[in-house]
């Protein structure tokens, strides 16, 4: 009697681990690929955008303390560490993504803290400050204003803040923040801001032409 075909196993309620990858594109871990869970709405910054951003940041990365607030894949915080930042804190509320971030940090022996927490709640409980912040929240949630306001007490004098948003949205920033550079792709506006400095700090190249990524 012929056997009936074997039924495939039922699909998991959550996306499987390791179904995607991100790649570190510069620094000591250049070319390293890191597995990340596949999650709806997960949108890592593209290689081209990151290359532009880290060219802007090159003078201020060595020794910087970095916050990757809506970390997702963690590629921005880990890229900063690869290029010379001293320490990074990565905050991600999705438990599966947070586990993947811890595994990536362990694989690289990276000086990174990973917190599985809501970003806005986490901001309210911290007292340390950061020299560089990456702010790339889920676009659908519209969290830019609340996150930017919550960051104010967590910024060192002259801190740099990188913000991604839809290409037609420029989130309002707190008074005194200066737009240093910005660029756009078909889907994303990316911008680098600087907060007021209490003392002289490194100045990036202000006379470079604005960058736009197609």
Short mmCIF file of C-alpha atoms in Angstrom, two decimals:
data_model
loop_
_atom_site.label_atom_id
_atom_site.label_comp_id
_atom_site.label_asym_id
_atom_site.label_seq_id
_atom_site.Cartn_x
_atom_site.Cartn_y
_atom_site.Cartn_z
CA UNK A 1 0.00 0.00 0.00
CA UNK A 2 1.58 3.33 -0.99
CA UNK A 3 2.44 5.69 1.78
CA UNK A 4 0.66 9.01 1.97
CA UNK A 5 2.90 12.01 1.43
CA UNK A 6 4.51 13.35 4.57
CA UNK A 7 2.95 16.58 5.68
CA UNK A 8 5.29 19.52 6.21
CA UNK A 9 5.66 20.70 9.81
CA UNK A 10 3.36 23.56 10.81
CA UNK A 11 4.82 27.02 10.39
CA UNK A 12 6.13 28.64 13.52
CA UNK A 13 4.13 31.52 14.91
CA UNK A 14 7.28 33.66 14.94
CA UNK A 15 9.78 34.13 12.17
CA UNK A 16 12.73 31.69 12.23
CA UNK A 17 16.07 32.75 13.58
CA UNK A 18 18.90 33.57 11.21
CA UNK A 19 16.85 34.09 8.05
CA UNK A 20 18.61 37.34 7.19
CA UNK A 21 22.10 38.81 7.33
CA UNK A 22 23.78 42.15 7.77
CA UNK A 23 27.37 42.90 6.87
CA UNK A 24 29.85 45.17 8.59
CA UNK A 25 31.45 47.21 5.83
CA UNK A 26 34.43 48.90 7.49
CA UNK A 27 36.96 48.77 10.30
CA UNK A 28 38.45 45.79 12.12
CA UNK A 29 35.43 43.53 11.46
CA UNK A 30 35.04 44.56 7.83
CA UNK A 31 33.21 41.94 5.78
CA UNK A 32 31.82 40.08 8.81
CA UNK A 33 28.29 38.81 8.22
CA UNK A 34 25.88 38.54 11.12
CA UNK A 35 22.67 36.50 11.10
CA UNK A 36 19.50 38.26 12.23
CA UNK A 37 15.90 37.08 12.66
CA UNK A 38 13.44 38.04 9.95
CA UNK A 39 10.94 40.48 11.43
CA UNK A 40 8.16 42.51 9.74
CA UNK A 41 9.29 46.10 9.31
CA UNK A 42 12.94 45.37 10.08
CA UNK A 43 14.84 47.75 7.81
CA UNK A 44 18.62 47.79 8.21
CA UNK A 45 20.40 50.89 6.93
CA UNK A 46 21.80 50.10 3.50
CA UNK A 47 25.51 49.62 2.88
CA UNK A 48 25.63 52.79 0.77
CA UNK A 49 23.94 54.93 3.41
CA UNK A 50 26.21 53.53 6.13
CA UNK A 51 29.32 54.17 4.08
CA UNK A 52 28.27 57.81 3.64
CA UNK A 53 27.37 58.19 7.31
CA UNK A 54 30.61 56.72 8.63
CA UNK A 55 32.66 58.82 6.26
CA UNK A 56 31.02 61.83 7.92
CA UNK A 57 31.70 60.44 11.39
CA UNK A 58 35.27 59.28 10.88
CA UNK A 59 36.91 62.06 12.96
CA UNK A 60 34.67 61.56 16.00
CA UNK A 61 34.42 57.77 16.28
CA UNK A 62 37.68 56.95 18.11
CA UNK A 63 36.88 56.56 21.80
CA UNK A 64 33.21 57.54 21.42
CA UNK A 65 30.48 56.16 23.65
CA UNK A 66 27.62 55.19 21.35
CA UNK A 67 23.89 54.56 21.79
CA UNK A 68 21.96 52.59 19.15
CA UNK A 69 18.49 53.29 20.49
CA UNK A 70 16.13 51.29 18.25
CA UNK A 71 18.88 48.83 17.44
CA UNK A 72 17.07 46.27 15.25
CA UNK A 73 19.93 44.39 13.60
CA UNK A 74 22.46 46.45 15.59
CA UNK A 75 24.45 47.14 12.46
CA UNK A 76 24.90 50.86 13.19
CA UNK A 77 26.21 50.37 16.73
CA UNK A 78 28.43 47.44 15.75
CA UNK A 79 29.77 49.31 12.72
CA UNK A 80 30.72 52.19 15.01
CA UNK A 81 32.61 49.79 17.28
CA UNK A 82 34.33 48.25 14.28
CA UNK A 83 35.56 51.71 13.28
CA UNK A 84 36.93 52.74 16.67
CA UNK A 85 34.15 53.64 19.09
CA UNK A 86 35.00 52.64 22.66
CA UNK A 87 31.64 51.27 23.77
CA UNK A 88 28.10 50.85 22.47
CA UNK A 89 24.75 50.38 24.14
CA UNK A 90 22.13 48.69 21.95
CA UNK A 91 18.46 48.88 22.95
CA UNK A 92 15.89 46.64 21.24
CA UNK A 93 12.44 45.65 22.53
CA UNK A 94 11.99 42.54 20.34
CA UNK A 95 13.29 39.59 22.44
CA UNK A 96 14.45 37.57 19.44
CA UNK A 97 16.37 40.48 18.00
CA UNK A 98 17.91 41.22 21.39
CA UNK A 99 19.15 37.61 21.62
CA UNK A 100 20.66 37.91 18.14
CA UNK A 101 22.38 41.16 19.17
CA UNK A 102 23.93 39.49 22.19
CA UNK A 103 25.14 36.63 20.01
CA UNK A 104 26.62 39.06 17.49
CA UNK A 105 28.41 41.01 20.22
CA UNK A 106 29.80 37.76 21.65
CA UNK A 107 30.93 36.58 18.22
CA UNK A 108 32.88 39.80 17.73
CA UNK A 109 34.02 40.11 21.37
CA UNK A 110 32.57 43.60 21.05
CA UNK A 111 32.37 46.06 23.98
CA UNK A 112 28.59 46.27 23.68
CA UNK A 113 25.74 46.22 26.18
CA UNK A 114 22.45 44.87 24.86
CA UNK A 115 19.20 45.79 26.59
CA UNK A 116 15.93 44.05 25.71
CA UNK A 117 13.68 46.99 26.55
CA UNK A 118 11.33 49.59 25.17
CA UNK A 119 13.55 52.42 23.99
CA UNK A 120 11.54 55.29 25.47
CA UNK A 121 11.13 53.58 28.84
CA UNK A 122 14.83 52.75 28.86
CA UNK A 123 15.76 56.38 28.24
CA UNK A 124 13.76 57.43 31.28
CA UNK A 125 15.78 55.17 33.54
CA UNK A 126 19.34 56.00 32.45
CA UNK A 127 21.71 58.60 33.79
CA UNK A 128 24.83 58.05 31.66
CA UNK A 129 25.57 60.17 28.57
CA UNK A 130 26.63 59.43 25.01
CA UNK A 131 28.81 61.10 22.39
CA UNK A 132 26.97 59.61 19.40
CA UNK A 133 23.38 58.37 19.05
CA UNK A 134 21.78 56.42 16.21
CA UNK A 135 18.03 57.01 16.02
CA UNK A 136 16.24 54.86 13.48
CA UNK A 137 12.83 53.93 14.97
CA UNK A 138 10.14 51.92 13.18
CA UNK A 139 8.72 54.37 10.68
CA UNK A 140 5.11 53.29 11.25
CA UNK A 141 5.25 54.16 14.96
CA UNK A 142 6.11 57.86 14.55
CA UNK A 143 8.41 57.96 17.58
CA UNK A 144 10.94 60.58 16.47
CA UNK A 145 9.72 63.53 18.55
CA UNK A 146 9.33 61.54 21.77
CA UNK A 147 12.70 59.88 21.33
CA UNK A 148 14.49 63.13 20.48
CA UNK A 149 13.01 64.86 23.53
CA UNK A 150 13.93 61.92 25.76
CA UNK A 151 17.51 61.94 24.51
CA UNK A 152 18.30 65.46 25.71
CA UNK A 153 19.51 64.49 29.23
CA UNK A 154 21.55 61.59 27.81
CA UNK A 155 23.76 63.61 25.46
CA UNK A 156 27.31 64.70 26.17
CA UNK A 157 28.20 68.29 25.20
CA UNK A 158 28.68 68.49 21.45
CA UNK A 159 27.11 65.05 20.88
CA UNK A 160 26.21 63.87 17.39
CA UNK A 161 22.79 62.38 16.56
CA UNK A 162 22.01 60.42 13.41
CA UNK A 163 18.32 60.24 12.42
CA UNK A 164 16.62 58.16 9.72
CA UNK A 165 13.06 58.87 8.58
CA UNK A 166 10.91 58.54 5.45
CA UNK A 167 12.30 60.60 2.61
CA UNK A 168 9.53 63.22 2.87
CA UNK A 169 9.74 63.66 6.68
CA UNK A 170 12.30 65.78 8.55
CA UNK A 171 11.51 65.27 12.25
CA UNK A 172 11.69 68.50 14.31
CA UNK A 173 14.74 68.52 16.59
CA UNK A 174 15.19 70.33 19.92
CA UNK A 175 16.29 74.00 19.89
CA UNK A 176 20.00 74.50 19.45
CA UNK A 177 20.64 71.34 17.44
CA UNK A 178 22.45 72.05 14.17
CA UNK A 179 21.97 70.03 11.00
CA UNK A 180 25.43 69.04 9.84
CA UNK A 181 24.73 66.84 6.80
CA UNK A 182 21.80 65.06 5.20
CA UNK A 183 21.08 62.83 2.24
CA UNK A 184 18.20 60.93 0.69
CA UNK A 185 17.55 57.67 -1.07
CA UNK A 186 14.26 56.74 -2.74
CA UNK A 187 12.86 55.66 0.63
CA UNK A 188 14.92 57.24 3.41
CA UNK A 189 16.08 60.63 4.61
CA UNK A 190 19.22 60.35 6.72
CA UNK A 191 20.60 63.28 8.66
CA UNK A 192 23.38 64.02 11.12
CA UNK A 193 22.85 66.66 13.83
CA UNK A 194 25.12 68.15 16.44
CA UNK A 195 24.15 69.44 19.85
CA UNK A 196 25.67 72.60 21.35
CA UNK A 197 29.16 72.08 22.73
CA UNK A 198 30.22 73.34 26.14
CA UNK A 199 33.82 73.35 24.93
CA UNK A 200 35.60 73.03 21.56
CA UNK A 201 35.09 69.63 19.95
CA UNK A 202 36.04 67.94 16.71
CA UNK A 203 34.57 69.66 13.66
CA UNK A 204 33.63 67.53 10.69
CA UNK A 205 34.10 68.70 7.12
CA UNK A 206 31.44 71.43 6.68
CA UNK A 207 32.57 72.44 3.22
CA UNK A 208 31.95 69.05 1.61
CA UNK A 209 29.05 69.03 -0.87
CA UNK A 210 25.79 67.56 0.45
CA UNK A 211 25.50 63.82 -0.10
CA UNK A 212 22.58 62.24 -1.89
CA UNK A 213 22.27 58.51 -2.46
CA UNK A 214 20.22 57.32 -5.39
#
